[in-house]
Amino acid sequence: MKVIAIYNIKGGVGKTATAVNLSYLASLDGANTLIWDLDPQGAASYYFRIKAKVKGGAQKLVEGKQGLEDAIKGTDYENLDLLPADFSYRDMDFYVELTKKPEMHLNKLLKPLSGEYDYVFLDCPPSISTASESVFDAADVLLVPTIPTTLSLRTYKQIKKFFKQEHYDSMKILPFFAMVDMRKQMHRLIVEYPPSFMPGVLDSYIPYASEVERMGINRAPLGHFSAHSRAAICYKSMWDEIKSHLYPTA
Amino acid sequence: MAVNQLELVFPFDQGFSELLASFKNNFSVNFQAETVNYRVFYDTFDWLLYNNGSALEAHEEGPSRRIYWRADKDGDLKIQLGLRQVPQLASDLAECEFRRQLKSVISVRELLPRIKIKIKRLPLVVLDKNKKVVVRLSFDEHWYFPSKTRAGVVLGKRITIKPVKGYEDEHNQVVEFFRSLQLHEARDNMQKLALAESGISTTEYTTKLNLLLEAEIPAEQALKQVLLRLLDIMQQNSAGSIRGRDTEFMHDYRVSIRKTRSALTQINKVLPRDIISKYNKFFSGLGKLTNPVRDLDVFQIKLESYQRGLSKTAQERLQPLRDYLAQSRAEAQKEFVNTLKSAEYRQRIKEWREYLENPEPTDPPLEDTRKEIYKLADELIWNMYQLALEEGSAITDDTEAEALHELRKTCKKLRYLMEFFQSLYPANKISELIQALKGLQDNLGEYNDLYVHGGILEIFIKQSSDTDAKKACKQMIKLIERRQTKTRRRFAERFASFSSAGIQQEFKDLFVESQKERL
Ligand SMILES: Nc1ncnc2c1ncn2[C@@H]1O[C@H](COP(=O)(O)OP(=O)(O)OP(=O)(O)O)[C@@H](O)[C@H]1O
Ligand SMILES: [Mg+2]
């Protein structure tokens, strides 16, 4: 089981869109896939028409395998399941707990699912909370969508710095450019000449495209209603690139 | 994800449309585009998995591949393997429980796609009031195409109901609907149905001759039947030998060549001389091509046990040897493949088959051409047994290795003759004597293998410049020599039991006395 976290401290950079589209592509490969909506806003759950509500509250999730299993819902797509967000996350500050209590560490929560799923995608909320550490530990790769602007690059640098300070494996970080608008001079420059502190930036990038916004109206992954659009093709080639990172020899 | 999906049998000769209409009246459904999927069952050339009750299958749905394994007939638990493709050999897999199970059934044999079932699928989903998918169904037609030229057949129709996690109530309602129609739950018997359509026999392949010869037919007719059967085995195994992954193909191919040659040269007063000499030459050339490949295969199999006698460091130093073996095998294999693919080879094989299938008796006949086969078989076997006894008794602890080699060849000839004509004798009696012979042959064979393997190592040492590897090989040669001595020590005892008064009497009863009884 490979855990892929989509993470950025910055909000609105396309994390959820990425998590939804990539998990859908993984399921099309025939891989058993789970997307865990870790954001109390429940955007990913919304895209899959699933109520952002865990029966018995988020507390249930930490009550062992059964707790998680009961909360998982099948999506409209074969091989793709979702663990919904819960509004009550916010009240109990689920995230703080995720790191502080060893029994709530994501790694530990995910372990019982490892026989069942090939991929778990974590759609993370934008935050600098200490909970991120639990994500960093559990993830095999940390996808960081980055808009090609000076400000976003600074944020990316912060994440890297944090990784270094806390001795996480920085090889896990896979940044890519998101919401790219090649008509903009700055976007073009940064995408064509990525800064030296982004040596591992993916070759594939996601353009700014209105189809991606339409996901919210259709409540479906892009590939489902517009498989041949430019953005859908970009997600597909990004997924292939990520797989070649996960399975270097294959 | 498909958890406890339910599969129901739908009557063969009915269309789905009426049922669909009534279903639509009860549920809010959404039809999806029809898809074509495949189920491919993998097995060895000789159906080892099927005959063991296990199954390895790949489900191909668009770009997705899922691979399932069922360990045995009774364990109806089918597990999905975390593999992207079916391995060609058990040894292609990393060490794991599945590899262990697979290896115990197929050993070194290669897995091939054997049965492919095409599933025409009409998928549909049941929606709740939020238009969320809550149950997934499909109406499936399973097709099998026995060959490119024969029309496809429908093996069966199925309705599959798959729950969506978290929507159990909706699932139960749908199941209720179908239960009320009295549809049976399906058993997974598609492979069996396809096999029945295919006309393939899963038990047919054997390297045993399994001929039923009539005792009184002329020797020529019997010999041609034997040779034809050997040619069949050869041809059944040639494609696999050319692929070269599964060493058993080459083994079976090669044994039938050797048997053919043995038949031509031992039973040498039946067919015309020019035929014998022409084909003996041809098959001898072919046999020689297979020698280095087979020797290297056997050596590689044995290497594991040989090197166990070496220290860890010495074992690690053997890499140049392994490279050398792999390269030599590849070269030998290439030469073999070139010959088998040549027009000349195909022409010769074709002519041989035509000759054997031609019922015309040889005219003028040779000394044994028209002799009744049981008489000739008795004579040949009895004489060969006498020769084996003679050669064996002359062997003492200090006889040259050459004599053991000769005896090994004689025993092989005897064994082949007994197998060719097995059906002329009471089954229990002849197989008992074959077993007695086999005990001796195993000993001689092992001795010979050790001799050949020492030789391979000598050649490597001569041409290698790696001093460490050479040193390790010299150690290994010492170990092999020690084993040879041990094997040789056991010879006397094996031969004694093969030449015991009891066994001699049984040979006599079967191959000399029984003739008198017949008369
Ligand atoms: N490539 C894109 N082109 C155009 N619009 C996009 C693109 N990616 C995302 N969007 C839109 O931008 C908005 C934010 O995207 P998304 O929710 O994926 O970001 P996020 O990083 O998950 O946000 P948050 O931090 O709030 O969780 C959404 O309205 C989405 O439709
Ligand atoms: Mg989001």
PDB file of C-alpha atoms in Angstrom, chain A residues 29-30 32 49-50 73-79 81 116-117 119 247, chain B residues 1 63-66 80 84 130-133 136 162 164-167:
ATOM      1  CA  ASP A  29      -5.720   1.145 -13.273  1.00  0.00           C
ATOM      2  CA  GLY A  30      -7.606  -1.479 -11.321  1.00  0.00           C
ATOM      3  CA  ASN A  32      -7.897  -0.639  -4.909  1.00  0.00           C
ATOM      4  CA  ARG A  49     -21.542  13.089  -3.523  1.00  0.00           C
ATOM      5  CA  ILE A  50     -20.878  11.627  -0.131  1.00  0.00           C
ATOM      6  CA  LYS A  73     -18.067   4.614   1.673  1.00  0.00           C
ATOM      7  CA  GLY A  74     -17.898   3.354  -1.888  1.00  0.00           C
ATOM      8  CA  THR A  75     -17.836   6.120  -4.472  1.00  0.00           C
ATOM      9  CA  ASP A  76     -19.604   6.022  -7.827  1.00  0.00           C
ATOM     10  CA  TYR A  77     -16.492   4.442  -9.293  1.00  0.00           C
ATOM     11  CA  GLU A  78     -15.327   0.888  -8.982  1.00  0.00           C
ATOM     12  CA  ASN A  79     -12.245   0.285  -6.838  1.00  0.00           C
ATOM     13  CA  ASP A  81     -13.605   4.307  -1.788  1.00  0.00           C
ATOM     14  CA  GLU A 116      -7.103  -3.958   1.300  1.00  0.00           C
ATOM     15  CA  TYR A 117      -5.853  -0.932  -0.572  1.00  0.00           C
ATOM     16  CA  TYR A 119      -3.210   3.386  -2.696  1.00  0.00           C
ATOM     17  CA  TYR A 247       8.074   1.882  -8.671  1.00  0.00           C
TER      18      TYR A 247
ATOM     19  CA  MET B   1     -14.743  -2.243  -4.135  1.00  0.00           C
ATOM     20  CA  PRO B  63      -6.294  -1.030 -18.852  1.00  0.00           C
ATOM     21  CA  SER B  64      -6.834  -2.657 -15.482  1.00  0.00           C
ATOM     22  CA  ARG B  65      -5.386  -6.066 -14.654  1.00  0.00           C
ATOM     23  CA  ARG B  66      -6.265  -8.056 -11.582  1.00  0.00           C
ATOM     24  CA  GLN B  80      -6.378 -11.228  -5.363  1.00  0.00           C
ATOM     25  CA  ARG B  84       0.613  -6.458 -12.197  1.00  0.00           C
ATOM     26  CA  ASN B 130     -29.064  12.359  -4.314  1.00  0.00           C
ATOM     27  CA  LYS B 131     -28.066  10.590  -7.505  1.00  0.00           C
ATOM     28  CA  LYS B 132     -25.345   8.831  -5.609  1.00  0.00           C
ATOM     29  CA  VAL B 133     -24.461   5.328  -6.797  1.00  0.00           C
ATOM     30  CA  ARG B 136     -23.636  -1.684  -8.951  1.00  0.00           C
ATOM     31  CA  LYS B 162     -21.936  -5.629  -6.248  1.00  0.00           C
ATOM     32  CA  VAL B 164     -21.093  -0.252  -2.590  1.00  0.00           C
ATOM     33  CA  LYS B 165     -19.487   0.185   0.786  1.00  0.00           C
ATOM     34  CA  GLY B 166     -21.666   2.002   3.236  1.00  0.00           C
ATOM     35  CA  TYR B 167     -24.932   1.361   1.339  1.00  0.00           C
TER      36      TYR B 167
END
